[in-house]
Amino acid sequence: MRVLLVDDEVEYVATLAERLSFRGVEARWASNAKEALAYINQEPFDVAVLDVKMPKMGGIELKRRIEEIAPGMRFIYLTGHGSEDDYKKGITDGISYLIKPVDIDQLMKVINQAAAGRIG
Amino acid sequence: MSIIERYKPAFLDSSAQGPKGSRHTLNYKKIWQMVIFLTAAVTLVPLITITMLDYNVTQKSIESEISLRTRRTVSNTKRTIVSFFSARRSALDFIVHDNDISVLSNTNRLEEILNDLEISFGGFVDLGVINDKGVQIAYSGAYNLGGKDYSDQAWFNRVVDMGVYKSEVFLGFRNKPHLVIAVKCEFGESGFYVLRATLDTDQFNDIFATLELNGEGDAFLINHEGVIQTPSRYQGDVFSTVSILVPPYSDYTQVQEYRQEDKEQFIVGYAYIPDTNFILMIVKQKAALMKSWYATRSNLIGFLLLSITLILGVIVLGTTYLVNQMFFSDRKRAMVMHRIEYDNKLSTVGRLAAGVAHEINNPLAIINEKAGLIKDLFVYREKYSGDDKLMGLVESVLSSVTRCGTITKRLLNFARHMDESFQTVDIKTVIKEALGFLVKEAEYRSIEIVVTVPEEFPEVECDRGKLQQVLLNIVNNAFSAIGSEGRLTIEVQTKNEQFWILTLADTGCGIPEKDIEMIFEPFYTSKLDQGGTGLGLSITYQLIEEAGGFIKVESEVGRGTSFIITMPFKPKKRKEANTCESF
């Protein structure tokens, strides 16, 4: 399982990636859209976990961009905001939406589900 | 409530004035009084003034007319009387000039003349010729007066002096009233005789009988001593004394008012008949004359009083209604302003809280992952897995993070739902979320919270944010009421197909009966010294109403308070929040 994590909080996303790797996931992390897209262009991924609110380009816009390059990608949204609009947007896209701080096991479950194609 | 209490308008209530820094901009009682006073003054003063003027003018006019009419009647009657005497005197004058003394001394001739007089005038009873010595030298008539000596009689001297004499009425032949006219005729040098005639008073009295008088008028003659000479309707018999004071002498007709002690008022018109001892009196009863005026006057006064009553009634009712409307309008304005203020504050605080929560979430997430990583390292690497103490510490950190996460999630949740409107919710969840904010405080105050929601309770479509505000508000109040050591029971049940009931009952200090009606009133508070604005329950009431529900309260001092909120399962399509159909 190859997962790309994108979040502007470096400490957070790096640690998360490390924790996922303990659980058998090959995780890459990026702290902005540019880095993320660079990874997408270079390597294949099964699931992309995107923070919704990021400076310059947020998760929703990034999803679109990624889909242009890698159409079969599955997505999961992360947010610390809990704002109504983001939530609704996420829901209508049919994508899972998790609120930080996430439970690692919950995250694993959702990643597996996404990869299996049941959601995303 | 007494009738006055029930109808007393709200703005007069002193408690409506509010505490210092009153939210009302105007002193309604004063305005009410001023408006009523000014309007009443400006309408009533002219009305009353004009009515009084009209009254005076009309009364004077009527009195003047009465006086004039009486005066005219008296004058006309006086003229008639004077004519009466004048005609008969002229007749006698004619006789003496037409007939020589020697002719007249003949009794037969006298008798002829008497007959002629009787035929032409009527009313002549006798005729007598008296010489200059006062002796009746010839007589024709009913009596037997030939040779009678009148020399020492006053009338004889009078006719000698004045040339003519008209007597008063006296009781004569057959005890009927008569009067006498005598004329003097001079002949030669200082020779004279007197022709004397007695008349009965029938024709004389007819003058009065044929008068048409209003006001129960009584026309008659009296002499200068007040003895009645001709028949009177009300004043007494002929020869009795009139009860009215004899009026003072005047050349002209006079009209006076006369009042008998404790009895009626009279209008007395009189005229002294010249060359006689008669005074013509026409006496009318003022009451009878003024009867139509009195009726008019009653109508006028009645109309005035009715008008005043109506005017005052309309002014007072109208002003009261208007000032009341002003009062309510002002109050509503204040309420709306405060509601806006409240909503703004809530919104600001909500946004603030959400901002804080969001900011905290980031470092919180980092702590979570770092601690998680430490735990992972313990789990996945042999090196640390044996150290229980370290593991324990890490677990502790993780669980604290979870707790923080719950708090921020709750806050963010609440903030998120503030701006929403209607959505389908699970009541139990909503209640739990709201209580989530207060669980710590409840523990601290030793207040037990019991929530009862039926198992299969259906989902409700409502404004989640509003419902939570309502819950928070009431629960906060309950906590205040309880203080510490108590219980709060929250119960949900179905009322019928359309409505469900939420009951919040506390074991607090209760609300006194006199305050119960007022607690939903805006600005009513028992927490003034703590800075209470009295708006919490008023806004709660509004929120419930806007959601299509209804709230009522039951309370007993010392035992506790229950708020019973009835809410619809589905909101109605509503335009104006003020419609709330009760059940």
XYZ file of C-alpha atoms in Angstrom:
703
model
C 0.000 0.000 0.000
C 1.433 3.320 -1.046
C 0.046 6.418 0.598
C 0.821 10.071 0.054
C 0.223 12.390 2.988
C -0.085 16.102 2.387
C -0.327 18.577 5.283
C 1.312 21.960 5.827
C 2.181 21.092 9.444
C 5.547 19.341 8.896
C 5.968 17.854 12.377
C 2.536 16.397 12.142
C 2.677 14.910 8.715
C 6.199 13.484 9.130
C 5.300 11.732 12.359
C 2.088 10.429 10.853
C 3.990 9.004 7.931
C 6.381 7.257 10.290
C 3.561 5.766 12.289
C 1.878 4.490 9.170
C 5.075 2.835 8.055
C 5.058 0.831 11.308
C 1.779 -0.511 10.155
C 2.933 -1.770 6.818
C 2.129 1.267 4.763
C 4.646 2.834 2.476
C 4.051 6.480 3.255
C 5.429 9.568 1.616
C 4.667 13.011 2.930
C 4.640 16.485 1.436
C 4.024 19.805 3.139
C 2.636 21.648 0.169
C 0.896 21.095 -3.152
C 4.016 21.539 -5.265
C 5.895 18.822 -3.414
C 2.843 16.634 -3.511
C 2.423 16.951 -7.264
C 6.123 16.261 -7.737
C 5.698 12.981 -5.855
C 2.590 12.104 -7.833
C 4.446 12.590 -11.064
C 7.323 10.404 -9.933
C 5.753 7.578 -8.022
C 2.523 5.621 -8.002
C 0.230 5.842 -4.998
C -2.948 4.071 -3.944
C -4.367 6.632 -1.588
C -3.744 10.322 -1.020
C -4.550 11.796 2.395
C -4.973 15.536 1.994
C -5.263 18.283 4.559
C -8.101 20.482 3.427
C -6.858 23.849 4.614
C -3.412 24.640 3.345
C -1.875 27.925 2.205
C -1.696 28.578 -1.552
C -3.559 25.454 -2.583
C -5.981 23.580 -0.379
C -6.809 19.889 -0.356
C -9.875 20.121 -2.569
C -8.123 21.931 -5.361
C -5.113 19.641 -4.983
C -7.364 16.617 -5.385
C -8.468 17.918 -8.761
C -4.928 18.465 -9.841
C -3.886 15.023 -8.733
C -6.790 13.449 -10.534
C -5.566 15.018 -13.737
C -2.292 13.203 -13.387
C -3.393 10.035 -11.646
C -7.032 9.411 -12.390
C -7.479 6.265 -10.337
C -6.324 7.835 -7.101
C -8.367 7.386 -3.926
C -8.634 10.304 -1.524
C -9.151 11.017 2.145
C -9.578 14.480 3.615
C -8.143 15.634 6.899
C -9.042 18.792 8.709
C -8.577 20.493 12.054
C -11.150 23.080 11.180
C -14.490 21.388 11.298
C -15.983 24.092 9.142
C -19.304 23.385 7.613
C -18.402 24.146 4.026
C -15.437 21.817 3.958
C -17.483 19.086 5.458
C -20.248 19.423 2.950
C -17.812 19.562 0.084
C -16.113 16.463 1.278
C -19.377 14.646 1.753
C -20.713 15.495 -1.670
C -17.589 14.247 -3.302
C -18.221 10.972 -1.583
C -14.884 11.154 0.165
C -14.098 10.251 3.734
C -13.493 13.189 5.987
C -11.548 12.958 9.222
C -11.053 15.558 11.894
C -7.703 16.059 13.544
C -6.421 14.758 15.817
C -7.192 11.433 14.194
C -7.002 8.056 15.795
C -4.290 6.135 13.944
C -6.309 2.952 13.847
C -9.309 4.822 12.498
C -7.060 6.308 9.828
C -5.744 2.864 8.906
C -9.229 1.522 8.588
C -10.313 4.342 6.313
C -7.176 4.033 4.183
C -7.838 0.326 3.697
C -11.425 1.003 2.800
C -10.458 3.657 0.302
C -7.886 1.465 -1.298
C -10.376 -1.367 -1.557
C -12.587 0.909 -3.560
C -15.495 0.902 -1.175
C -15.220 4.632 -0.833
C -13.361 7.423 -2.646
C -57.343 40.459 39.287
C -59.704 43.331 39.832
C -61.274 45.023 36.841
C -58.901 47.949 37.063
C -55.922 45.596 37.039
C -57.251 43.823 34.024
C -57.798 46.921 31.943
C -54.919 48.957 33.200
C -52.677 49.586 30.254
C -49.197 48.134 30.412
C -47.297 51.376 30.245
C -48.860 52.649 33.448
C -47.449 49.758 35.372
C -44.548 51.144 37.355
C -42.473 48.046 36.893
C -42.579 48.747 33.195
C -40.392 51.724 33.791
C -37.452 49.429 34.294
C -34.442 49.858 36.526
C -32.058 52.711 36.256
C -30.638 53.074 32.807
C -34.092 52.268 31.610
C -34.348 50.776 28.192
C -37.355 52.917 27.509
C -36.608 56.258 26.064
C -39.831 57.944 27.057
C -41.863 58.491 30.181
C -45.110 57.040 29.002
C -47.225 57.983 31.931
C -46.313 61.616 31.559
C -46.888 61.641 27.846
C -50.240 59.975 28.345
C -51.294 62.532 30.911
C -50.066 65.471 28.884
C -51.748 64.388 25.694
C -55.026 63.714 27.431
C -54.899 67.005 29.266
C -54.029 69.082 26.221
C -56.454 67.385 23.877
C -59.236 67.593 26.424
C -58.511 71.230 27.130
C -58.388 72.192 23.498
C -61.633 70.404 22.674
C -63.625 70.998 25.815
C -62.799 74.592 26.599
C -64.207 75.995 23.361
C -67.158 73.628 23.529
C -68.087 74.655 27.026
C -67.429 78.317 26.374
C -69.603 78.379 23.310
C -72.318 76.390 25.009
C -72.347 78.812 27.883
C -72.408 81.785 25.584
C -75.182 80.251 23.579
C -77.044 79.450 26.760
C -76.780 82.989 28.012
C -77.706 84.536 24.727
C -80.642 82.219 24.222
C -81.888 82.696 27.727
C -81.656 86.456 27.503
C -83.335 86.373 24.151
C -86.196 84.297 25.440
C -86.607 86.425 28.509
C -86.518 89.511 26.392
C -89.133 88.111 24.080
C -91.370 87.201 26.955
C -90.982 90.638 28.374
C -91.715 92.255 25.035
C -94.779 90.200 24.413
C -96.141 90.922 27.818
C -95.365 94.569 27.436
C -97.185 94.674 24.132
C -100.214 92.899 25.508
C -100.316 95.232 28.460
C -99.992 98.271 26.239
C -102.720 97.073 23.922
C -105.017 96.235 26.772
C -104.338 99.568 28.405
C -105.306 101.246 25.168
C -108.482 99.216 25.029
C -109.393 100.174 28.557
C -108.628 103.786 27.897
C -110.787 103.591 24.757
C -113.554 102.013 26.754
C -113.631 104.863 29.177
C -112.979 107.415 26.503
C -115.914 106.242 24.414
C -118.329 106.288 27.297
C -117.063 109.626 28.524
C -117.483 111.006 25.044
C -121.020 109.674 25.010
C -121.784 111.489 28.201
C -120.101 114.612 26.899
C -122.249 114.387 23.816
C -125.344 114.029 25.895
C -124.606 117.060 28.002
C -123.796 119.142 24.993
C -126.679 117.895 23.043
C -129.199 118.311 25.805
C -129.765 121.389 27.870
C -129.842 121.068 31.630
C -133.490 121.775 31.551
C -134.021 118.940 29.117
C -131.916 116.596 31.089
C -133.656 117.398 34.316
C -136.704 115.803 32.799
C -136.773 112.268 34.088
C -138.586 111.022 31.023
C -135.988 112.490 28.761
C -133.346 110.978 30.944
C -135.025 107.646 30.631
C -135.064 107.951 26.848
C -131.411 108.756 26.789
C -130.636 105.862 29.090
C -132.482 103.520 26.723
C -130.584 104.899 23.757
C -127.335 104.433 25.631
C -128.353 100.940 26.464
C -129.057 100.172 22.835
C -125.943 101.746 21.437
C -123.390 100.898 24.083
C -125.017 98.497 26.438
C -124.062 98.191 30.048
C -125.549 101.469 31.289
C -127.474 100.808 34.465
C -128.573 104.290 35.423
C -128.187 107.932 34.595
C -128.408 110.844 36.990
C -128.182 114.614 36.842
C -126.689 116.364 39.862
C -126.795 120.109 40.360
C -124.003 122.317 41.523
C -125.092 121.810 45.096
C -124.540 118.120 44.842
C -128.142 117.174 44.739
C -129.416 114.637 42.273
C -132.178 116.521 40.485
C -133.027 113.892 37.964
C -132.478 110.150 37.914
C -133.330 107.249 35.738
C -132.369 103.749 36.521
C -132.560 100.774 38.736
C -132.102 102.429 42.047
C -134.184 104.923 43.795
C -131.732 107.757 44.092
C -133.700 110.851 43.228
C -132.860 113.748 45.476
C -129.778 112.150 46.901
C -127.182 114.555 48.160
C -123.599 113.933 47.007
C -122.133 117.267 48.072
C -119.811 115.885 50.639
C -118.749 112.891 48.642
C -115.208 112.743 47.404
C -116.176 111.774 43.921
C -118.404 114.803 43.572
C -115.622 117.104 44.596
C -113.372 115.353 42.221
C -115.639 115.729 39.244
C -116.123 119.351 40.161
C -112.366 119.835 40.177
C -111.333 117.683 37.290
C -114.407 117.826 35.094
C -114.562 114.037 34.862
C -114.672 111.162 37.276
C -114.195 107.480 36.796
C -114.828 105.351 39.820
C -113.430 102.130 41.011
C -115.432 98.985 40.838
C -117.888 98.692 43.657
C -120.642 96.371 44.709
C -123.801 97.916 43.400
C -127.234 97.003 42.272
C -128.129 93.397 43.064
C -124.714 93.044 44.649
C -123.007 92.961 41.338
C -119.917 94.960 40.542
C -120.486 98.332 38.903
C -118.574 101.421 38.122
C -119.435 105.054 37.659
C -118.485 107.690 35.135
C -119.402 111.287 35.706
C -118.825 114.367 33.639
C -119.276 118.006 34.544
C -120.987 120.386 32.241
C -120.627 124.090 32.717
C -123.134 126.562 31.580
C -123.406 130.206 31.896
C -121.002 131.709 34.300
C -119.931 129.426 37.063
C -122.929 127.340 36.722
C -122.569 123.630 36.237
C -124.158 120.319 36.641
C -122.911 116.800 36.667
C -124.107 113.918 34.549
C -123.462 110.623 36.248
C -123.806 107.162 34.803
C -123.457 103.742 36.404
C -122.185 100.925 34.268
C -122.194 97.248 34.916
C -118.869 95.556 34.473
C -119.825 92.865 31.998
C -118.425 94.593 28.954
C -115.613 95.914 31.036
C -114.634 92.464 32.174
C -114.920 91.152 28.645
C -111.911 93.200 27.716
C -109.869 90.883 29.887
C -111.754 87.724 29.235
C -111.116 87.902 25.527
C -107.387 88.317 25.862
C -105.324 85.380 24.677
C -102.549 85.025 27.178
C -99.755 82.555 27.299
C -97.994 81.314 30.386
C -101.196 80.859 32.364
C -101.689 84.590 32.060
C -104.009 86.375 34.388
C -105.212 89.829 33.272
C -107.150 92.011 35.694
C -107.382 95.412 37.260
C -106.505 96.459 40.739
C -106.836 99.784 42.401
C -103.950 101.683 43.868
C -104.448 99.874 47.183
C -104.237 96.494 45.606
C -107.909 95.590 45.694
C -108.867 93.419 42.769
C -111.391 95.098 40.518
C -112.088 92.600 37.787
C -112.210 88.815 37.868
C -108.803 87.189 38.170
C -107.992 83.577 37.423
C -105.523 83.003 40.170
C -105.147 86.052 42.342
C -108.422 85.939 44.194
C -111.975 87.194 43.975
C -113.021 90.648 43.061
C -112.613 92.975 46.059
C -109.985 90.787 47.679
C -106.490 92.087 47.950
C -103.969 90.896 45.446
C -101.085 88.925 46.910
C -98.595 90.613 44.669
C -97.135 93.876 45.867
C -98.681 96.887 44.228
C -96.167 98.022 41.672
C -94.776 101.545 41.791
C -96.136 104.301 39.649
C -95.014 104.703 36.093
C -96.315 106.593 33.108
C -95.407 103.739 30.875
C -96.027 100.035 30.654
C -93.614 98.103 32.816
C -92.684 94.469 33.005
C -91.155 93.077 36.158
C -90.235 89.809 37.718
C -91.791 89.030 41.014
C -91.097 86.162 43.338
C -93.378 85.039 46.109
C -91.624 83.582 49.116
C -90.882 79.926 48.410
C -93.362 79.922 45.613
C -93.223 80.482 41.951
C -91.846 83.351 40.033
C -94.161 85.645 38.111
C -93.756 87.988 35.234
C -95.921 90.984 36.011
C -96.761 93.472 33.326
C -98.657 96.498 34.548
C -99.807 99.921 33.494
C -101.410 102.689 35.453
C -104.614 103.664 33.666
C -104.515 107.439 33.470
C -107.287 109.432 35.105
C -108.480 106.429 37.002
C -107.602 104.560 40.131
C -106.907 101.470 38.143
C -103.753 99.571 37.554
C -103.858 97.024 34.771
C -102.074 93.829 35.826
C -101.168 90.982 33.596
C -99.576 88.228 35.655
C -97.912 85.287 34.002
C -96.231 82.299 35.589
C -92.618 82.301 34.706
C -92.392 78.562 34.861
C -95.118 78.144 32.269
C -93.560 80.770 30.029
C -90.137 79.309 30.281
C -91.299 75.755 29.854
C -90.050 75.441 26.327
C -86.829 77.159 27.278
C -86.369 74.773 30.165
C -86.861 71.866 27.806
C -84.396 73.356 25.373
C -82.053 74.063 28.211
C -82.230 70.487 29.435
C -81.545 69.274 25.943
C -78.651 71.679 25.601
C -77.110 70.656 28.892
C -77.794 67.022 28.208
C -76.133 67.349 24.837
C -73.206 69.147 26.405
C -72.722 66.459 29.027
C -73.049 63.716 26.457
C -70.553 65.465 24.226
C -68.130 65.939 27.063
C -68.433 62.311 28.045
C -67.970 61.127 24.490
C -65.082 63.462 23.848
C -63.332 62.517 27.058
C -64.040 58.881 26.410
C -62.604 58.986 22.938
C -59.615 61.028 24.041
C -58.776 58.791 26.962
C -59.320 55.553 25.079
C -57.595 56.779 21.978
C -54.623 58.172 23.830
C -54.333 55.096 25.994
C -54.394 52.905 22.918
C -51.816 55.000 21.118
C -49.461 55.322 24.055
C -49.813 51.625 24.670
C -48.882 50.960 21.077
C -45.907 53.272 21.439
C -44.894 51.463 24.561
C -45.106 48.028 23.013
C -43.459 49.217 19.889
C -40.608 50.695 21.866
C -40.308 47.551 23.882
C -40.287 45.431 20.788
C -37.618 47.631 19.312
C -35.526 47.217 22.432
C -36.094 43.495 22.302
C -35.089 43.296 18.690
C -31.994 45.379 19.333
C -31.019 43.117 22.142
C -31.718 40.032 20.158
C -29.459 41.345 17.415
C -26.857 42.164 20.020
C -27.178 38.677 21.448
C -26.961 37.020 18.086
C -23.952 39.119 17.194
C -22.232 38.340 20.451
C -22.978 34.690 20.084
C -21.708 34.721 16.561
C -18.540 36.534 17.513
C -17.867 34.316 20.470
C -18.613 31.301 18.364
C -16.164 32.358 15.712
C -13.590 33.160 18.351
C -14.041 29.825 19.981
C -13.846 28.082 16.668
C -10.690 29.968 15.844
C -9.118 29.006 19.137
C -10.180 25.414 18.767
C -8.741 25.234 15.331
C -5.475 26.714 16.379
C -5.200 24.384 19.310
C -5.982 21.431 17.114
C -2.741 21.738 15.236
C -0.330 21.430 18.146
C -2.746 18.950 19.651
C -2.491 16.837 16.542
C 1.266 17.009 16.714
C 1.328 15.918 20.334
C -1.029 13.125 19.425
C 1.172 11.829 16.652
C 4.435 12.234 18.531
C 3.096 10.452 21.585
C 1.558 7.913 19.263
C 4.896 7.417 17.629
C 6.533 6.892 21.006
C 3.917 4.291 21.761
C 4.462 2.700 18.370
C 8.170 2.590 19.076
C 7.420 0.819 22.341
C 5.151 -1.611 20.583
C 7.150 -2.290 17.467
C 10.685 -2.170 18.960
C 11.836 -4.571 21.597
C 14.068 -2.018 23.167
C 11.379 -0.127 25.040
C 8.486 -2.526 25.197
C 9.456 -3.815 28.576
C 9.451 -0.452 30.294
C 6.048 -0.218 31.844
C 6.551 3.096 33.488
C 7.446 4.840 30.236
C 4.550 3.138 28.517
C 2.232 4.338 31.227
C 3.409 7.896 30.833
C 2.863 7.767 27.091
C -0.649 6.364 27.543
C -1.368 9.162 29.945
C -0.262 11.758 27.427
C -2.353 10.128 24.727
C -5.491 10.002 26.816
C -5.086 13.670 27.754
C -4.803 14.500 24.081
C -7.981 12.564 23.443
C -9.707 14.572 26.128
C -8.512 17.818 24.598
C -9.631 16.599 21.251
C -13.129 15.947 22.569
C -13.342 19.430 23.945
C -12.201 21.123 20.768
C -14.409 18.893 18.657
C -17.389 19.808 20.777
C -16.647 23.484 20.461
C -16.136 23.262 16.735
C -19.307 21.285 16.402
C -21.331 23.862 18.219
C -19.837 26.724 16.234
C -20.453 24.918 12.997
C -24.134 24.447 13.689
C -24.818 27.982 14.782
C -25.317 29.247 11.287
C -27.360 26.373 10.019
C -31.104 26.312 9.931
C -33.219 23.229 9.840
C -31.829 19.762 9.734
C -32.744 16.315 10.906
C -31.252 15.536 14.290
C -31.204 12.846 16.883
C -32.444 14.488 20.042
C -30.401 12.373 22.373
C -27.194 13.397 20.598
C -28.095 17.051 20.620
C -28.816 16.960 24.327
C -25.601 15.123 25.065
C -23.568 17.566 23.026
C -25.070 20.526 24.811
C -24.593 18.937 28.207
C -21.035 18.154 27.230
C -20.174 21.775 27.889
C -21.593 21.622 31.365
C -20.617 18.196 32.632
C -17.602 19.501 34.486
C -19.581 22.246 36.143
C -22.268 19.796 37.167
C -19.666 17.592 38.797
C -18.137 20.535 40.536
C -21.522 21.594 41.930
C -22.616 18.069 42.758
C -25.613 18.306 40.492
C -26.922 15.053 39.146
C -28.145 15.164 35.546
C -30.584 12.537 34.376
C -31.504 12.334 30.701
C -34.420 10.207 29.583
C -35.074 9.731 25.890
C -37.316 6.894 24.706
C -35.540 4.156 22.759
C -37.311 4.499 19.463
C -37.743 8.244 19.572
C -37.935 9.466 15.985
C -35.599 11.937 14.434
C -36.642 15.529 14.631
C -36.328 18.225 12.020
C -35.284 21.374 13.762
C -32.696 24.087 14.056
C -29.967 22.290 15.927
C -28.103 25.438 16.908
C -31.231 27.070 18.333
C -32.200 23.978 20.241
C -28.757 23.767 21.788
C -28.856 27.441 22.741
C -32.191 26.851 24.416
C -30.876 23.835 26.284
C -27.748 25.636 27.431
C -29.771 28.597 28.574
C -32.232 26.627 30.623
C -29.665 24.274 32.060
C -27.527 27.226 33.100
C -30.525 28.768 34.825
C -31.196 25.451 36.513
C -27.651 25.345 37.821
C -28.054 28.869 39.202
C -31.277 27.900 40.864
C -29.859 24.758 42.403
C -26.563 26.259 43.494
C -25.077 23.004 44.582
C -26.383 19.567 45.486
C -29.387 18.926 43.388
C -30.782 17.159 40.381
C -31.660 18.143 36.860
C -33.954 15.859 34.932
C -34.233 16.107 31.170
C -37.034 14.123 29.660
C -38.175 13.690 26.087
C -41.543 12.260 25.086
C -43.973 12.242 22.206
C -47.087 14.315 22.628
C -48.884 13.374 19.440
C -48.184 12.871 15.771
C -47.081 16.407 15.288
C -45.407 17.422 18.525
C -42.958 16.208 21.091
C -42.250 17.495 24.568
C -38.956 18.315 26.207
C -39.131 18.745 29.974
C -36.320 20.165 32.056
C -36.956 19.898 35.779
C -34.619 21.080 38.477
C -34.639 20.847 42.249
C -33.657 24.463 42.641
C -35.049 27.339 44.639
C -38.146 27.786 42.458
C -39.830 30.899 41.130
C -42.344 32.851 43.236
C -45.851 32.917 41.840
C -45.897 36.623 41.228
C -42.802 36.381 39.083
C -43.840 33.388 37.015
C -45.843 35.442 34.550
C -42.970 37.798 34.079
C -40.002 35.515 33.565
C -40.297 35.436 29.793
C -40.670 39.186 29.656
C -37.663 40.900 28.228
C -35.525 42.696 30.774
C -37.029 40.821 33.681
C -34.286 39.421 35.861
C -33.555 38.363 39.400
C -29.853 38.598 38.768
C -29.535 42.343 38.416
C -26.689 42.616 40.872
C -24.809 39.911 39.076
C -25.158 41.816 35.865
C -28.071 39.775 34.590
C -29.759 41.466 31.700
C -33.013 39.608 31.984
C -32.712 38.514 28.412
C -31.861 34.838 28.666
C -35.363 33.473 29.007
C -36.851 36.106 26.779
C -34.508 35.092 24.000
C -35.108 31.444 24.787
C -38.785 32.123 24.353
C -38.173 33.792 21.036
C -35.945 30.975 19.818
C -38.566 28.389 20.670
C -41.277 30.413 19.026
C -39.179 30.791 15.900
C -38.724 27.057 15.830
C -42.487 26.633 15.902
C -42.706 25.570 19.523
C -44.134 26.698 22.812
C -42.680 26.922 26.297
C -44.370 27.016 29.668
C -43.114 26.929 33.190
C -44.267 25.376 36.438
C -42.586 26.145 39.666
C -42.869 25.883 43.400
C -40.689 27.899 45.708
C -38.344 25.652 47.636
C -39.049 22.594 45.528
C -37.970 23.362 42.004
C -38.874 24.496 38.536
C -39.942 22.679 35.382
C -39.752 24.060 31.885
C -42.020 22.270 29.476
C -41.173 22.844 25.844
C -43.469 21.581 23.135
C -41.858 21.345 19.714
C -43.015 20.202 16.294
C -41.453 17.157 14.656
C -41.405 19.065 11.430
C -41.324 22.830 11.233
C -44.156 24.584 9.488
C -43.449 26.709 6.457
C -43.267 30.022 8.216
C -42.654 33.548 7.039
C -43.034 35.475 10.256
C -41.603 34.079 13.446
C -44.410 35.517 15.471
C -47.004 32.994 14.472
C -47.105 30.198 16.962
C -50.230 28.137 17.001
C -50.874 26.788 20.410
C -52.597 23.550 20.962
